[in-house]
Amino acid sequence: MDQRDKLVYAKKDYHAFCLVFLGIGFFLTVGLWLPEPYRIETTLALAVIVGACLVFSSGCFVFSWLANMRLQRLNNKE
C-alpha cells in the first residue's frame, strides 16, 4: 500500500469517526426526551459528555482535513 492509499483510507476513517461522534453527541442531546431508563438525569454529566463528543468530532474533522490536504499536495507533485 503506497502513501496515496494510506491517505485516502485515513481521510475516510477520520470522516467516519467525525460522523460517529457527532451522532453520539446528537443522541445524547436528545437524551433529555428519551424514556426513563435511558434518560441522563444530571445535566452536568450530559454537558460533559456532549462537549467531549464535540471536541473529539472536531479533532477527527481536523485530521480528515489534514489528510485531504496532504493528498492534494501529493497529487500536485506528480
mmCIF file with all atom_site columns, C-alpha atoms in Angstrom:
data_model
loop_
_atom_site.group_PDB
_atom_site.id
_atom_site.type_symbol
_atom_site.label_atom_id
_atom_site.label_alt_id
_atom_site.label_comp_id
_atom_site.label_asym_id
_atom_site.label_entity_id
_atom_site.label_seq_id
_atom_site.pdbx_PDB_ins_code
_atom_site.Cartn_x
_atom_site.Cartn_y
_atom_site.Cartn_z
_atom_site.occupancy
_atom_site.B_iso_or_equiv
_atom_site.pdbx_formal_charge
_atom_site.auth_seq_id
_atom_site.auth_comp_id
_atom_site.auth_asym_id
_atom_site.auth_atom_id
_atom_site.pdbx_PDB_model_num
ATOM 1  C CA . MET A 1 1  ? 0.000   0.000  0.000  1.00 0.00 ? 1  MET A CA 1
ATOM 2  C CA . ASP A 1 2  ? 1.521   3.301  -1.036 1.00 0.00 ? 2  ASP A CA 1
ATOM 3  C CA . GLN A 1 3  ? 1.253   6.738  0.569  1.00 0.00 ? 3  GLN A CA 1
ATOM 4  C CA . ARG A 1 4  ? -1.729  7.805  -1.543 1.00 0.00 ? 4  ARG A CA 1
ATOM 5  C CA . ASP A 1 5  ? -3.817  4.784  -0.499 1.00 0.00 ? 5  ASP A CA 1
ATOM 6  C CA . LYS A 1 6  ? -2.968  5.348  3.150  1.00 0.00 ? 6  LYS A CA 1
ATOM 7  C CA . LEU A 1 7  ? -4.067  8.979  2.951  1.00 0.00 ? 7  LEU A CA 1
ATOM 8  C CA . VAL A 1 8  ? -7.319  8.084  1.201  1.00 0.00 ? 8  VAL A CA 1
ATOM 9  C CA . TYR A 1 9  ? -8.168  5.496  3.839  1.00 0.00 ? 9  TYR A CA 1
ATOM 10 C CA . ALA A 1 10 ? -7.140  7.833  6.673  1.00 0.00 ? 10 ALA A CA 1
ATOM 11 C CA . LYS A 1 11 ? -9.361  10.583 5.287  1.00 0.00 ? 11 LYS A CA 1
ATOM 12 C CA . LYS A 1 12 ? -12.333 8.217  5.064  1.00 0.00 ? 12 LYS A CA 1
ATOM 13 C CA . ASP A 1 13 ? -11.724 6.775  8.543  1.00 0.00 ? 13 ASP A CA 1
ATOM 14 C CA . TYR A 1 14 ? -11.399 10.182 10.211 1.00 0.00 ? 14 TYR A CA 1
ATOM 15 C CA . HIS A 1 15 ? -14.524 11.380 8.435  1.00 0.00 ? 15 HIS A CA 1
ATOM 16 C CA . ALA A 1 16 ? -16.423 8.314  9.659  1.00 0.00 ? 16 ALA A CA 1
ATOM 17 C CA . PHE A 1 17 ? -15.228 8.863  13.240 1.00 0.00 ? 17 PHE A CA 1
ATOM 18 C CA . CYS A 1 18 ? -16.292 12.504 12.976 1.00 0.00 ? 18 CYS A CA 1
ATOM 19 C CA . LEU A 1 19 ? -19.801 11.436 11.994 1.00 0.00 ? 19 LEU A CA 1
ATOM 20 C CA . VAL A 1 20 ? -19.931 8.818  14.750 1.00 0.00 ? 20 VAL A CA 1
ATOM 21 C CA . PHE A 1 21 ? -19.012 11.339 17.444 1.00 0.00 ? 21 PHE A CA 1
ATOM 22 C CA . LEU A 1 22 ? -21.496 13.864 16.051 1.00 0.00 ? 22 LEU A CA 1
ATOM 23 C CA . GLY A 1 23 ? -24.172 11.167 16.113 1.00 0.00 ? 23 GLY A CA 1
ATOM 24 C CA . ILE A 1 24 ? -23.382 10.263 19.706 1.00 0.00 ? 24 ILE A CA 1
ATOM 25 C CA . GLY A 1 25 ? -23.494 13.924 20.717 1.00 0.00 ? 25 GLY A CA 1
ATOM 26 C CA . PHE A 1 26 ? -26.820 14.397 18.952 1.00 0.00 ? 26 PHE A CA 1
ATOM 27 C CA . PHE A 1 27 ? -28.252 11.239 20.512 1.00 0.00 ? 27 PHE A CA 1
ATOM 28 C CA . LEU A 1 28 ? -27.228 12.351 23.987 1.00 0.00 ? 28 LEU A CA 1
ATOM 29 C CA . THR A 1 29 ? -28.548 15.850 23.404 1.00 0.00 ? 29 THR A CA 1
ATOM 30 C CA . VAL A 1 30 ? -31.896 14.346 22.523 1.00 0.00 ? 30 VAL A CA 1
ATOM 31 C CA . GLY A 1 31 ? -31.374 12.146 25.603 1.00 0.00 ? 31 GLY A CA 1
ATOM 32 C CA . LEU A 1 32 ? -33.335 14.634 27.660 1.00 0.00 ? 32 LEU A CA 1
ATOM 33 C CA . TRP A 1 33 ? -36.511 13.431 25.924 1.00 0.00 ? 33 TRP A CA 1
ATOM 34 C CA . LEU A 1 34 ? -35.763 9.701  25.990 1.00 0.00 ? 34 LEU A CA 1
ATOM 35 C CA . PRO A 1 35 ? -37.832 7.256  28.077 1.00 0.00 ? 35 PRO A CA 1
ATOM 36 C CA . GLU A 1 36 ? -36.986 6.848  31.752 1.00 0.00 ? 36 GLU A CA 1
ATOM 37 C CA . PRO A 1 37 ? -34.360 4.039  31.750 1.00 0.00 ? 37 PRO A CA 1
ATOM 38 C CA . TYR A 1 38 ? -32.261 5.766  29.060 1.00 0.00 ? 38 TYR A CA 1
ATOM 39 C CA . ARG A 1 39 ? -32.546 9.351  30.286 1.00 0.00 ? 39 ARG A CA 1
ATOM 40 C CA . ILE A 1 40 ? -29.474 11.104 31.625 1.00 0.00 ? 40 ILE A CA 1
ATOM 41 C CA . GLU A 1 41 ? -30.656 12.941 34.718 1.00 0.00 ? 41 GLU A CA 1
ATOM 42 C CA . THR A 1 42 ? -27.710 15.112 35.682 1.00 0.00 ? 42 THR A CA 1
ATOM 43 C CA . THR A 1 43 ? -27.233 17.997 33.313 1.00 0.00 ? 43 THR A CA 1
ATOM 44 C CA . LEU A 1 44 ? -23.535 18.328 34.209 1.00 0.00 ? 44 LEU A CA 1
ATOM 45 C CA . ALA A 1 45 ? -22.816 14.776 33.029 1.00 0.00 ? 45 ALA A CA 1
ATOM 46 C CA . LEU A 1 46 ? -24.795 15.412 29.855 1.00 0.00 ? 46 LEU A CA 1
ATOM 47 C CA . ALA A 1 47 ? -22.912 18.631 29.167 1.00 0.00 ? 47 ALA A CA 1
ATOM 48 C CA . VAL A 1 48 ? -19.522 16.989 29.738 1.00 0.00 ? 48 VAL A CA 1
ATOM 49 C CA . ILE A 1 49 ? -20.298 14.007 27.514 1.00 0.00 ? 49 ILE A CA 1
ATOM 50 C CA . VAL A 1 50 ? -21.746 16.120 24.700 1.00 0.00 ? 50 VAL A CA 1
ATOM 51 C CA . GLY A 1 51 ? -18.815 18.550 24.984 1.00 0.00 ? 51 GLY A CA 1
ATOM 52 C CA . ALA A 1 52 ? -16.335 15.686 24.779 1.00 0.00 ? 52 ALA A CA 1
ATOM 53 C CA . CYS A 1 53 ? -18.136 14.310 21.708 1.00 0.00 ? 53 CYS A CA 1
ATOM 54 C CA . LEU A 1 54 ? -17.932 17.712 20.032 1.00 0.00 ? 54 LEU A CA 1
ATOM 55 C CA . VAL A 1 55 ? -14.217 18.010 20.845 1.00 0.00 ? 55 VAL A CA 1
ATOM 56 C CA . PHE A 1 56 ? -13.458 14.519 19.520 1.00 0.00 ? 56 PHE A CA 1
ATOM 57 C CA . SER A 1 57 ? -15.579 15.181 16.428 1.00 0.00 ? 57 SER A CA 1
ATOM 58 C CA . SER A 1 58 ? -13.737 18.444 15.774 1.00 0.00 ? 58 SER A CA 1
ATOM 59 C CA . GLY A 1 59 ? -10.391 16.681 16.183 1.00 0.00 ? 59 GLY A CA 1
ATOM 60 C CA . CYS A 1 60 ? -11.398 13.966 13.723 1.00 0.00 ? 60 CYS A CA 1
ATOM 61 C CA . PHE A 1 61 ? -12.569 16.620 11.261 1.00 0.00 ? 61 PHE A CA 1
ATOM 62 C CA . VAL A 1 62 ? -9.199  18.386 11.507 1.00 0.00 ? 62 VAL A CA 1
ATOM 63 C CA . PHE A 1 63 ? -7.335  15.114 10.933 1.00 0.00 ? 63 PHE A CA 1
ATOM 64 C CA . SER A 1 64 ? -9.566  14.361 7.936  1.00 0.00 ? 64 SER A CA 1
ATOM 65 C CA . TRP A 1 65 ? -8.885  17.837 6.538  1.00 0.00 ? 65 TRP A CA 1
ATOM 66 C CA . LEU A 1 66 ? -5.124  17.407 7.059  1.00 0.00 ? 66 LEU A CA 1
ATOM 67 C CA . ALA A 1 67 ? -5.171  14.042 5.280  1.00 0.00 ? 67 ALA A CA 1
ATOM 68 C CA . ASN A 1 68 ? -7.054  15.666 2.405  1.00 0.00 ? 68 ASN A CA 1
ATOM 69 C CA . MET A 1 69 ? -4.503  18.500 2.201  1.00 0.00 ? 69 MET A CA 1
ATOM 70 C CA . ARG A 1 70 ? -1.605  16.016 2.178  1.00 0.00 ? 70 ARG A CA 1
ATOM 71 C CA . LEU A 1 71 ? -3.357  14.002 -0.519 1.00 0.00 ? 71 LEU A CA 1
ATOM 72 C CA . GLN A 1 72 ? -3.821  17.097 -2.668 1.00 0.00 ? 72 GLN A CA 1
ATOM 73 C CA . ARG A 1 73 ? -0.188  18.089 -2.154 1.00 0.00 ? 73 ARG A CA 1
ATOM 74 C CA . LEU A 1 74 ? 0.908   14.587 -3.150 1.00 0.00 ? 74 LEU A CA 1
ATOM 75 C CA . ASN A 1 75 ? -1.269  14.746 -6.290 1.00 0.00 ? 75 ASN A CA 1
ATOM 76 C CA . ASN A 1 76 ? 0.158   18.153 -7.232 1.00 0.00 ? 76 ASN A CA 1
ATOM 77 C CA . LYS A 1 77 ? 3.745   16.889 -7.019 1.00 0.00 ? 77 LYS A CA 1
ATOM 78 C CA . GLU A 1 78 ? 3.082   14.277 -9.674 1.00 0.00 ? 78 GLU A CA 1
#
